[in-house]
PDB file of C-alpha atoms in Angstrom:
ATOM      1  CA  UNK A   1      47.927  42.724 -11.415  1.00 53.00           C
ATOM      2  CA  UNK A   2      49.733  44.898  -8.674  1.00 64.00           C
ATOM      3  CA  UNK A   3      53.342  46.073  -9.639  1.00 61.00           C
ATOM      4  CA  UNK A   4      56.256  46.758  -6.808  1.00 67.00           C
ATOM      5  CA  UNK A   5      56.538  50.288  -6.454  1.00 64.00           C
ATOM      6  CA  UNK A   6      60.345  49.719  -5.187  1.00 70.00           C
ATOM      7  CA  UNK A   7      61.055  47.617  -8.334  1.00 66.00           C
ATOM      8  CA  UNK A   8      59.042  50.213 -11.116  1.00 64.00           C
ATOM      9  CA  UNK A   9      60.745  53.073  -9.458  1.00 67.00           C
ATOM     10  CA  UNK A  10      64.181  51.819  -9.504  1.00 68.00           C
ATOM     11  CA  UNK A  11      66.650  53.916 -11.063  1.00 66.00           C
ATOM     12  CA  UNK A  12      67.931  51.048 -12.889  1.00 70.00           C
ATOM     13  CA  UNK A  13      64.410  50.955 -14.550  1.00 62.00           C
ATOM     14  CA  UNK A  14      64.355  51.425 -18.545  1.00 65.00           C
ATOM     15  CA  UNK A  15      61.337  52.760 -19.621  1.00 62.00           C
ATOM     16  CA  UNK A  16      58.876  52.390 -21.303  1.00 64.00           C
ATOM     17  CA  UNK A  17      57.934  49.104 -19.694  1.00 62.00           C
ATOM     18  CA  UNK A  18      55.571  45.968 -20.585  1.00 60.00           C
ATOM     19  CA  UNK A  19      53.808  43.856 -18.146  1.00 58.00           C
ATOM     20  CA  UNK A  20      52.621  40.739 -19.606  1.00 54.00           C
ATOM     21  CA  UNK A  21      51.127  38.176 -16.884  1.00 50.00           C
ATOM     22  CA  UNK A  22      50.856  34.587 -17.908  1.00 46.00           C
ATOM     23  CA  UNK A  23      47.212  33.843 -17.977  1.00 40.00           C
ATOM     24  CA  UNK A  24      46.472  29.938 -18.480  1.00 41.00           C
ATOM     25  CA  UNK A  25      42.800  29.686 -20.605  1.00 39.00           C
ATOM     26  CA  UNK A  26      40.636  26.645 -19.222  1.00 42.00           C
ATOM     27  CA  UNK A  27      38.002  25.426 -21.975  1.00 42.00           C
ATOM     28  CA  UNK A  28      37.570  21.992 -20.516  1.00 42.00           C
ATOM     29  CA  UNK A  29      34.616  23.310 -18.761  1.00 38.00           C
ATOM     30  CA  UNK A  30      31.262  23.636 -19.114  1.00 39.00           C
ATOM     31  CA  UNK A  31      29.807  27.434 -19.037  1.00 32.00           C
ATOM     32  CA  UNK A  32      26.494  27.462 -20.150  1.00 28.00           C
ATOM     33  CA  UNK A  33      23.919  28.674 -18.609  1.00 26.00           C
ATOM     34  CA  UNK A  34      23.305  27.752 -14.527  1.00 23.00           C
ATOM     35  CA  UNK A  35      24.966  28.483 -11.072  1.00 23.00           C
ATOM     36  CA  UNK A  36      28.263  28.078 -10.619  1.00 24.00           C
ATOM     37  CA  UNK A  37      30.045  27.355  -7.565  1.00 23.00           C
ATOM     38  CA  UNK A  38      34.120  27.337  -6.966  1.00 19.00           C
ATOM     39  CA  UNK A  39      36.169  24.310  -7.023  1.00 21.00           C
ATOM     40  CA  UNK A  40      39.837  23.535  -6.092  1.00 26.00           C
ATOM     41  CA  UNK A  41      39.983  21.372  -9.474  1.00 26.00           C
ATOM     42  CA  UNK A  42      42.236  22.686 -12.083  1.00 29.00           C
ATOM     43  CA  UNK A  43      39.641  22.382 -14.317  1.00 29.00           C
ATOM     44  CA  UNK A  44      37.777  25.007 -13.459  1.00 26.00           C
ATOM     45  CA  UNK A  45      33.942  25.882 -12.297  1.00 28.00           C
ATOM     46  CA  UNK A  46      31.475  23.001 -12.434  1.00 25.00           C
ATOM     47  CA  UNK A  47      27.516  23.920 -13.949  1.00 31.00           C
ATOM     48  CA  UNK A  48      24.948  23.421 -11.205  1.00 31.00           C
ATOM     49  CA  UNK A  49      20.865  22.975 -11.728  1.00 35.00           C
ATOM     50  CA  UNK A  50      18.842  25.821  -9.614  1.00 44.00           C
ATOM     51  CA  UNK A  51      18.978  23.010  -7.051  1.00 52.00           C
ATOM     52  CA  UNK A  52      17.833  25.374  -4.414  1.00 60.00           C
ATOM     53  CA  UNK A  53      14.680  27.141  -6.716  1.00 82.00           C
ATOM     54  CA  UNK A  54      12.005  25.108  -5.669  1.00 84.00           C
ATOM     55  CA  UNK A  55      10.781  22.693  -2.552  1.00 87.00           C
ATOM     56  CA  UNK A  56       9.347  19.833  -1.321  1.00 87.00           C
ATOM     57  CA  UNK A  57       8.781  16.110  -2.123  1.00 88.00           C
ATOM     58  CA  UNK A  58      11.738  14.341  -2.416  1.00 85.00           C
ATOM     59  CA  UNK A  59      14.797  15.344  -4.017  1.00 85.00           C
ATOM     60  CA  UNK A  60      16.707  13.189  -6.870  1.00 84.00           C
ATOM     61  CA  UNK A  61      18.749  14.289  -9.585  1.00 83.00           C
ATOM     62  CA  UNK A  62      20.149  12.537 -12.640  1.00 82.00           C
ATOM     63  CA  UNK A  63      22.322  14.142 -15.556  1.00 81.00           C
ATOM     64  CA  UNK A  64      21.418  17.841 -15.188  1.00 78.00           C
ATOM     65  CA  UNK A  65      17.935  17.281 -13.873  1.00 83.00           C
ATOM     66  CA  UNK A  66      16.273  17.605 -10.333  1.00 84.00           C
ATOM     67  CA  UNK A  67      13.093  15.801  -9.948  1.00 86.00           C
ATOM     68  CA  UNK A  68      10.985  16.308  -6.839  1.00 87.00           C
ATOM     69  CA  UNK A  69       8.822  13.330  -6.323  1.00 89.00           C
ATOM     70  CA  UNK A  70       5.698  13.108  -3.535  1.00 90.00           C
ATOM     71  CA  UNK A  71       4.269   9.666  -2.401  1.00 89.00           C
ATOM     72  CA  UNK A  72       2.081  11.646   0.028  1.00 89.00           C
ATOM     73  CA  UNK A  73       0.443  15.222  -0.382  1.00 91.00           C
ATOM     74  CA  UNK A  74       1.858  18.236   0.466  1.00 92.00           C
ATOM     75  CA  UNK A  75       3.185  21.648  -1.501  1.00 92.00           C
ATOM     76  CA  UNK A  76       5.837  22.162  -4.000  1.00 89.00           C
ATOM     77  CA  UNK A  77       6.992  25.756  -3.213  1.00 91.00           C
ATOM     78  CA  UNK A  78       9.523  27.488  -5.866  1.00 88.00           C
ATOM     79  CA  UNK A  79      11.062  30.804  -5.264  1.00 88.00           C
ATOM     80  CA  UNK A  80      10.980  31.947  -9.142  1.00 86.00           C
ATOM     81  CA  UNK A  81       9.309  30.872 -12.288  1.00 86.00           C
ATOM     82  CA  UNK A  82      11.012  28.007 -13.726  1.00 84.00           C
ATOM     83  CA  UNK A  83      10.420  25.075 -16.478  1.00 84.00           C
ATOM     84  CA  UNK A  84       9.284  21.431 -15.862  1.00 86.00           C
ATOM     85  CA  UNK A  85       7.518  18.066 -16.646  1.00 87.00           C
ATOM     86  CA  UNK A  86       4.845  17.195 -14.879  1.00 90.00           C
ATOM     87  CA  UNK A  87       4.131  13.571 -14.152  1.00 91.00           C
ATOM     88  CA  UNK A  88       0.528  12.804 -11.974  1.00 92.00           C
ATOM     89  CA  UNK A  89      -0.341   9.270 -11.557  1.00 93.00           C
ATOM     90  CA  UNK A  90      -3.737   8.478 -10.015  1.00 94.00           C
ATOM     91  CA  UNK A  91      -4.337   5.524  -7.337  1.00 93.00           C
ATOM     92  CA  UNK A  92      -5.083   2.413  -8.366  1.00 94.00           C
ATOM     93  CA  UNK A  93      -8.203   0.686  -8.301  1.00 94.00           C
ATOM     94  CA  UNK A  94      -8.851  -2.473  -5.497  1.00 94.00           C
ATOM     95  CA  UNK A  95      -9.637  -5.965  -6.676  1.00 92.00           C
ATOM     96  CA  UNK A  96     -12.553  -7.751  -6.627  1.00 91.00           C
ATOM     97  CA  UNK A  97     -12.873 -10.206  -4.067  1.00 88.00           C
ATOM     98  CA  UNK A  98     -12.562 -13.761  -4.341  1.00 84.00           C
ATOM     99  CA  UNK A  99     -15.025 -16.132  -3.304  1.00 80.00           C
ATOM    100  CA  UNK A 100     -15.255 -19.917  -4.012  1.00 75.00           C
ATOM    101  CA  UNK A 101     -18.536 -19.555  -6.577  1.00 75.00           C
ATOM    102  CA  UNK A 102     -15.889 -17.045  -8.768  1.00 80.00           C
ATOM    103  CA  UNK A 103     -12.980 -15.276  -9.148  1.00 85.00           C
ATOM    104  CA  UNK A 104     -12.632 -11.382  -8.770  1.00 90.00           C
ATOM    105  CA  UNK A 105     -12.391  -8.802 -11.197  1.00 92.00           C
ATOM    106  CA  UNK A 106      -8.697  -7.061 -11.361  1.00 93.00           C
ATOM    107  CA  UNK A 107      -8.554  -3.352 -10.188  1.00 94.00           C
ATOM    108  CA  UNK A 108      -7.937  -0.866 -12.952  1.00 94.00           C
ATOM    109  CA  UNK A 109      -4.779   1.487 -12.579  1.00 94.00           C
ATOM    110  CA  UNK A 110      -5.041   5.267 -11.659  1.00 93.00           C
ATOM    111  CA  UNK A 111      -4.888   7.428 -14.440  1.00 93.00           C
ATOM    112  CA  UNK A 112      -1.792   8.979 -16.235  1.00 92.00           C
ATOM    113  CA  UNK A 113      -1.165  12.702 -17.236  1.00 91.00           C
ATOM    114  CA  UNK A 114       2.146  13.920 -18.180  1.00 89.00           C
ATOM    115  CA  UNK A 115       3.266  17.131 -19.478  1.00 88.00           C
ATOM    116  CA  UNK A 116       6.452  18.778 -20.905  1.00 86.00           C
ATOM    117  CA  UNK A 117       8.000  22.157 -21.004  1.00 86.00           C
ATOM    118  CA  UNK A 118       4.893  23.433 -18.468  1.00 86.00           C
ATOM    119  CA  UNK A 119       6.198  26.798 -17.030  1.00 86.00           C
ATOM    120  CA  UNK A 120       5.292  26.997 -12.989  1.00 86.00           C
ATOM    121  CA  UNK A 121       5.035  30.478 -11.246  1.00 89.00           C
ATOM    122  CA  UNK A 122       6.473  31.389  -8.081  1.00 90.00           C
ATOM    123  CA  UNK A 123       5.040  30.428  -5.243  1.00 93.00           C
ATOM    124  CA  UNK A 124       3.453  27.480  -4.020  1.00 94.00           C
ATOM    125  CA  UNK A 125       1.755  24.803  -5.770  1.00 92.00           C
ATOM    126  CA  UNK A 126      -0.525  21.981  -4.577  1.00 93.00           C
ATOM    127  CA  UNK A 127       0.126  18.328  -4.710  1.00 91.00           C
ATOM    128  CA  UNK A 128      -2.346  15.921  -3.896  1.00 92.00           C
ATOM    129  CA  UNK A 129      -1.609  12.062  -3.657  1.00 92.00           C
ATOM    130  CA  UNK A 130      -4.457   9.872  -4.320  1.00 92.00           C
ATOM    131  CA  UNK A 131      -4.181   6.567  -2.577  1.00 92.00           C
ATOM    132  CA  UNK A 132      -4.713   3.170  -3.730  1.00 92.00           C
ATOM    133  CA  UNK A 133      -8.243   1.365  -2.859  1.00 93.00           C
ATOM    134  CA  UNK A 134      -9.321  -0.311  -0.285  1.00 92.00           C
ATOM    135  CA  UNK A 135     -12.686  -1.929  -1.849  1.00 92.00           C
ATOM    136  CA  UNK A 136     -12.953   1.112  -3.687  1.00 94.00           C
ATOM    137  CA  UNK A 137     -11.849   3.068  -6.299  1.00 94.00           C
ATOM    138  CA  UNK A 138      -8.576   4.605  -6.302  1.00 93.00           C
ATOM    139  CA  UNK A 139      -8.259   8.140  -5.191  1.00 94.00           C
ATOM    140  CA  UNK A 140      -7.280  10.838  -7.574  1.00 94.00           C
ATOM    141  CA  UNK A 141      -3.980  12.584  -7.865  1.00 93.00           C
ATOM    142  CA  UNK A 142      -3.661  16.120  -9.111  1.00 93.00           C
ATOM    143  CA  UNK A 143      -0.979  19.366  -9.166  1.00 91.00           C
ATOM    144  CA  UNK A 144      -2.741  22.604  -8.784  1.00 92.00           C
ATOM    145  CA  UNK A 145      -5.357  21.700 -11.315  1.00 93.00           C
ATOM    146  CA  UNK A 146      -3.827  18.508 -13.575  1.00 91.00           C
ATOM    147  CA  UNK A 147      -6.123  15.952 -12.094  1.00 93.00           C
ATOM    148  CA  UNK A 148      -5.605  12.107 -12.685  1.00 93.00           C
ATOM    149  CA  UNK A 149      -8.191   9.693 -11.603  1.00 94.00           C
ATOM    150  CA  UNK A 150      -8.408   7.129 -10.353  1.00 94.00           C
ATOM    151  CA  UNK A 151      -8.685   3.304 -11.580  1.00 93.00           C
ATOM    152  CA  UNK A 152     -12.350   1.775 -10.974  1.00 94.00           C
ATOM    153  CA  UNK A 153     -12.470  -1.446  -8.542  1.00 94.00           C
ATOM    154  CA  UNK A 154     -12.752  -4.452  -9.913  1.00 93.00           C
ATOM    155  CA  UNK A 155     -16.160  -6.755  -9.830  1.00 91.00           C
ATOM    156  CA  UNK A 156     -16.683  -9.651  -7.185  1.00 87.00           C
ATOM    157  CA  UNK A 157     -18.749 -12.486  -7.885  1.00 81.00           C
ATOM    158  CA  UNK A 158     -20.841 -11.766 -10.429  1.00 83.00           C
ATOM    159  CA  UNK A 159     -20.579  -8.416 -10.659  1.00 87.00           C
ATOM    160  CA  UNK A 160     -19.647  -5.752 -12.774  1.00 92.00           C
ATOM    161  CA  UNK A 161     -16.211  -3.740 -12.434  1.00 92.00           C
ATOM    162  CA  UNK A 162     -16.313  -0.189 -11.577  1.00 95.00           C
ATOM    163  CA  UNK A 163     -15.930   2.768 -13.704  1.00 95.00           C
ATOM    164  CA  UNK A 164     -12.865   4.440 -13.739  1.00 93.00           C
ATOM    165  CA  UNK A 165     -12.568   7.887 -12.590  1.00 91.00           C
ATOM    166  CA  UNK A 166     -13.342  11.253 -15.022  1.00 92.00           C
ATOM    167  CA  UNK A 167     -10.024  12.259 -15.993  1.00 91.00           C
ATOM    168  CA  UNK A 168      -8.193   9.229 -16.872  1.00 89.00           C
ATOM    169  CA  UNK A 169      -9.204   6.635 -14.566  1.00 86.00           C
ATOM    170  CA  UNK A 170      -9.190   2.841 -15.675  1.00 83.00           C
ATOM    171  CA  UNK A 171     -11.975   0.802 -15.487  1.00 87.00           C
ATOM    172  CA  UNK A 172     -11.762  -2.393 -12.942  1.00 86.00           C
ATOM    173  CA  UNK A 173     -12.386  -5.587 -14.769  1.00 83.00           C
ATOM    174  CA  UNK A 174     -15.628  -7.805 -14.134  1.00 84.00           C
ATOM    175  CA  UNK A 175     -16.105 -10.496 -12.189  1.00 82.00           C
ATOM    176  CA  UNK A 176     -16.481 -14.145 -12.919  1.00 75.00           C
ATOM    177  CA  UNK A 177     -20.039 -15.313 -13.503  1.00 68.00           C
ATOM    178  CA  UNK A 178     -20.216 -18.895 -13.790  1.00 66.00           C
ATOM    179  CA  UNK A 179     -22.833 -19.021 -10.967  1.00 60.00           C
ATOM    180  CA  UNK A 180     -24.691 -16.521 -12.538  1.00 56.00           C
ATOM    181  CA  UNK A 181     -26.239 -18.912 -15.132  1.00 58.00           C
ATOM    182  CA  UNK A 182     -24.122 -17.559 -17.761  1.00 61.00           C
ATOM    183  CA  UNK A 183     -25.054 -13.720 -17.630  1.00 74.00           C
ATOM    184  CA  UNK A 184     -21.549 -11.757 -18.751  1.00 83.00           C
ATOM    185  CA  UNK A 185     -20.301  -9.392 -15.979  1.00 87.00           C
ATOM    186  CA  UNK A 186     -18.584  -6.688 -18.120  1.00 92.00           C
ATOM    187  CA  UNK A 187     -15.617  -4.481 -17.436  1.00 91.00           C
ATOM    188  CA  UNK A 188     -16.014  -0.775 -16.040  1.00 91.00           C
ATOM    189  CA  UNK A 189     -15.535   2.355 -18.697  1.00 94.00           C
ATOM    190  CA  UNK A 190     -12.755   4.125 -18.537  1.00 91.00           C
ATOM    191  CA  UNK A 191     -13.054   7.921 -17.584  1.00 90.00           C
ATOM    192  CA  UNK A 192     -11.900  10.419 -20.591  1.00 91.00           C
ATOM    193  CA  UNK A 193      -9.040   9.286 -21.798  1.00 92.00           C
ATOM    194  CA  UNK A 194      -8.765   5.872 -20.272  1.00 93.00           C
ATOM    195  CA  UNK A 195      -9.471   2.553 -21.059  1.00 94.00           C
ATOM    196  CA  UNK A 196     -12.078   0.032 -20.320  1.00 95.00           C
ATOM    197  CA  UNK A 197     -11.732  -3.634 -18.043  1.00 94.00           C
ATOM    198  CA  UNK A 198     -12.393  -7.111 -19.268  1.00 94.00           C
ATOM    199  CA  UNK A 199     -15.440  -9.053 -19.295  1.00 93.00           C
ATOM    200  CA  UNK A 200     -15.610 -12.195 -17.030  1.00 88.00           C
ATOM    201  CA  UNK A 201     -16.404 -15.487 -18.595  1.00 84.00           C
ATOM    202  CA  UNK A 202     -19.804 -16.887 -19.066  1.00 80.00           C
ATOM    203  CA  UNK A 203     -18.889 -20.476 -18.340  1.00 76.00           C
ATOM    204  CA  UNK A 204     -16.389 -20.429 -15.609  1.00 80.00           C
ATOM    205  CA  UNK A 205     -15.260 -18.602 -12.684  1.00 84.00           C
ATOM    206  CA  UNK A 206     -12.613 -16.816 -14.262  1.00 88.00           C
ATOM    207  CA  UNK A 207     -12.707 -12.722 -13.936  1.00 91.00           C
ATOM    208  CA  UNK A 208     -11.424 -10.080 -16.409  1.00 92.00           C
ATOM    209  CA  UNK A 209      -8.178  -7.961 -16.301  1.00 94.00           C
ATOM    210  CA  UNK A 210      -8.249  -4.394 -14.792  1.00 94.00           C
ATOM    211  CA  UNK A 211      -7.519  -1.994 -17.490  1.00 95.00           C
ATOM    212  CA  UNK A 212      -4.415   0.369 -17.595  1.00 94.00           C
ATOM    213  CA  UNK A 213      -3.384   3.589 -18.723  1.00 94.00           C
ATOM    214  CA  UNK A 214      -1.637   1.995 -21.922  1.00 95.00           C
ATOM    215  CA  UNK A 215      -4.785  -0.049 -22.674  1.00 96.00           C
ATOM    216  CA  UNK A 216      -7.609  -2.189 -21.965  1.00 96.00           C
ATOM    217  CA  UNK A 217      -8.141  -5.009 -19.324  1.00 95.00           C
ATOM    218  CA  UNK A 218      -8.496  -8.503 -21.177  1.00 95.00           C
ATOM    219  CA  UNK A 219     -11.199 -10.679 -20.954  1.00 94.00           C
ATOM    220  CA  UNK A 220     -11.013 -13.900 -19.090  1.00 91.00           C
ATOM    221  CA  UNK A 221     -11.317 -17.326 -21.221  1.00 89.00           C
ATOM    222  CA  UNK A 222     -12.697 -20.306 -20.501  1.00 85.00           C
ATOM    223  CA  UNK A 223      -9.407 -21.931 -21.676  1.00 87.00           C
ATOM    224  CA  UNK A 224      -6.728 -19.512 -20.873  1.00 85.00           C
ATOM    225  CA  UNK A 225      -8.018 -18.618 -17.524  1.00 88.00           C
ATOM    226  CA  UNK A 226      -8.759 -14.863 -15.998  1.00 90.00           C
ATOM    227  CA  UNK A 227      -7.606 -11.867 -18.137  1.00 93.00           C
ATOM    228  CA  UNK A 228      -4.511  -9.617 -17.636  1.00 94.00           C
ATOM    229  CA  UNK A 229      -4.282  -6.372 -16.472  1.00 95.00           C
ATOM    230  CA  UNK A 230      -3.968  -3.201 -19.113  1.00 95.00           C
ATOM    231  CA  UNK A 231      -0.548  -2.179 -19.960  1.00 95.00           C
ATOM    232  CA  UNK A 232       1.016   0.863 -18.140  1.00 94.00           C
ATOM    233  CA  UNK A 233       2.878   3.535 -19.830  1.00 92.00           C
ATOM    234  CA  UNK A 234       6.401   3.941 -20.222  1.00 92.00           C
ATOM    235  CA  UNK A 235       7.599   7.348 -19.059  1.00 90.00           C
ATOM    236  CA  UNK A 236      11.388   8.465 -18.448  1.00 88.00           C
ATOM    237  CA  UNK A 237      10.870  11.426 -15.878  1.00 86.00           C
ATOM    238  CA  UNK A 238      13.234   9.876 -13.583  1.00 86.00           C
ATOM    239  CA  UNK A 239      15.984   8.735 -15.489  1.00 85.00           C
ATOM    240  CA  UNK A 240      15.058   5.112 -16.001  1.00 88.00           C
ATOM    241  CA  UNK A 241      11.844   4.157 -17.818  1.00 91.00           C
ATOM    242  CA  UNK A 242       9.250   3.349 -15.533  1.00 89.00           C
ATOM    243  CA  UNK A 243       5.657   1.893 -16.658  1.00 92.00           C
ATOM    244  CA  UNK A 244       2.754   3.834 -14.976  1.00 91.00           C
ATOM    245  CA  UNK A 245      -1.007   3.231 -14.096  1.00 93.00           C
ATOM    246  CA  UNK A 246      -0.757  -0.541 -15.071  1.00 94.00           C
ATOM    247  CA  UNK A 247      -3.509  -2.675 -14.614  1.00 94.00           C
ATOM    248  CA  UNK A 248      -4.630  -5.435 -11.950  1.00 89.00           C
TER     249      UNK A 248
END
C-alpha cells in the first residue's frame, strides 16, 4: 500500500492514523501443489500439470494428467525427475495364411506391461515401438529396459502357431489340419507371462484363436467353427478404458 504524502502530511491530519485496505479473500480456487500461471478471471490462479517437464511422443491430457504416447520410436526426454505410469504394448503377431485345404491360425497379440507410480530420472529415456507382423512375429516394444514382446504368428495349413515372444508375448493359434489326416496343429506358448493359442481342429479346416494378453486363444470346433482370439486387457492410462494386446 503507498500513502499520499500531501494527504498524511496535511495539517488537518489527526494522528495517530489507521490504514485498513480492503482485501477481497478468493478460496474458490485450487492451490495445491503445481505451476500456476495468471488469469484475468476473478477467480483467481488456475493449477497447471509440469506440462513443459518432459518431451516427446504425442501430447494429450485429461483431468490433471499429461500422457505422452509414441506409435513410432523415438526418446522421451524430461528435464527433472518426475512420477508416471508406464504402459508398453508389444506388436502383434501376423495370421496364418489361408489356403483352400485349411484355414489359418489367428496371430497372437503383443505383450502387455504396465506400471504405476515408476519414478523416471532426468534425462532421456528410450522408446522403442515394435511393429506388427508381416508373416512373422510381432516386434517387441520396450522403455529403457521394460520390454514387451511380441505375439507369435499364427499357423498356416497344417501347421503349428508360433511362440510368443519372452517377456509377454502371445502365442499365435494353430492352423487347421483337416488335410493332415487328423494330426492336431497346436497353439504357440506364450512367453513369461503370456498366454498360449488354440489348437486347430482335427476334422475340419477350421484354425485356432491367437491368444491375448488377458488370456488364451480358443480352439476351433468342428461345430462352432475357428476359435477366437484371447481377450486384451483393460487399462485406463488415457482416460477412457482401452483393451490391449488382444488376440487374432
Amino acid at each position: 500500500v503507498t500513502v499520499d504524502s500531501e494527504w498524511l502530511l496535511s495539517e488537518d491530519r489527526v494522528y495517530p492514523i489507521r490504514i485498513d485496505p480492503s482485501i477481497v479473500h478468493d478460496d474458490t480456487s485450487d492451490f495445491s501443489g503445481g505451476v500456476f500461471v495468471r488469469s484475468e478471471a476473478v477467480t483467481g490462479p488456475k493449477l497447471q500439470s509440469k506440462q513443459g517437464v518432459c518431451s516427446g511422443g504425442t501430447l494429450t491430457t485429461y483431468a490433471n494428467y499429461y500422457v505422452r504416447s509414441f506409435t513410432s520410436s523415438g526418446t522421451l526426454t524430461c528435464s527433472t525427475s518426475i512420477t508416471a505410469d508406464i504402459l508398453v504394448v508389444g506388436g502383434g503377431g501376423s495370421g496364418g495364411t489361408v489356403s483352400a485345404q485349411s484355414g489359418g491360425g489367428g496371430g497372437g497379440g503383443g505383450g502387455v506391461r504396465y506400471l504405476t507410480g515408476l519414478v523416471l530420472t532426468d534425462g532421456s529415456h528410450t522408446v522403442t515401438v515394435g511393429s506388427g507382423g508381416s508373416a512373422s512375429n510381432g516386434g517387441d516394444s520396450s522403455f529403457n529396459s521394460m520390454v514387451a514382446s511380441g505375439g507369435g504368428k499364427g499357423g498356416a495349413n497344417n501347421a503349428n502357431g508360433n511362440a510368443g515372444g519372452s517377456n509377454y508375448g502371445n502365442g499365435g493359434g494353430a492352423g487347421g489340419c483337416y488335410y493332415n489326416g487328423g494330426t492336431l496343429t497346436t497353439g504357440g506358448s506364450g512367453g513369461t507371462g503370456g498366454y498360449s493359442g488354440g489348437n486347430g481342429n482335427t476334422s475340419t479346416i477350421h484354425a485356432g484363436g491367437g491368444a491375448g494378453a488377458g488370456g488364451a486363444g480358443i480352439a476351433a470346433s468342428a461345430t462352432l467353427g475357428g476359435g477366437g482370439g484371447g481377450n486384451g486387457v483393460a487399462i485406463s492410462i488415457t482416460g477412457s478404458t482401452v483393451y490391449y494386446g488382444g488376440g487374432g
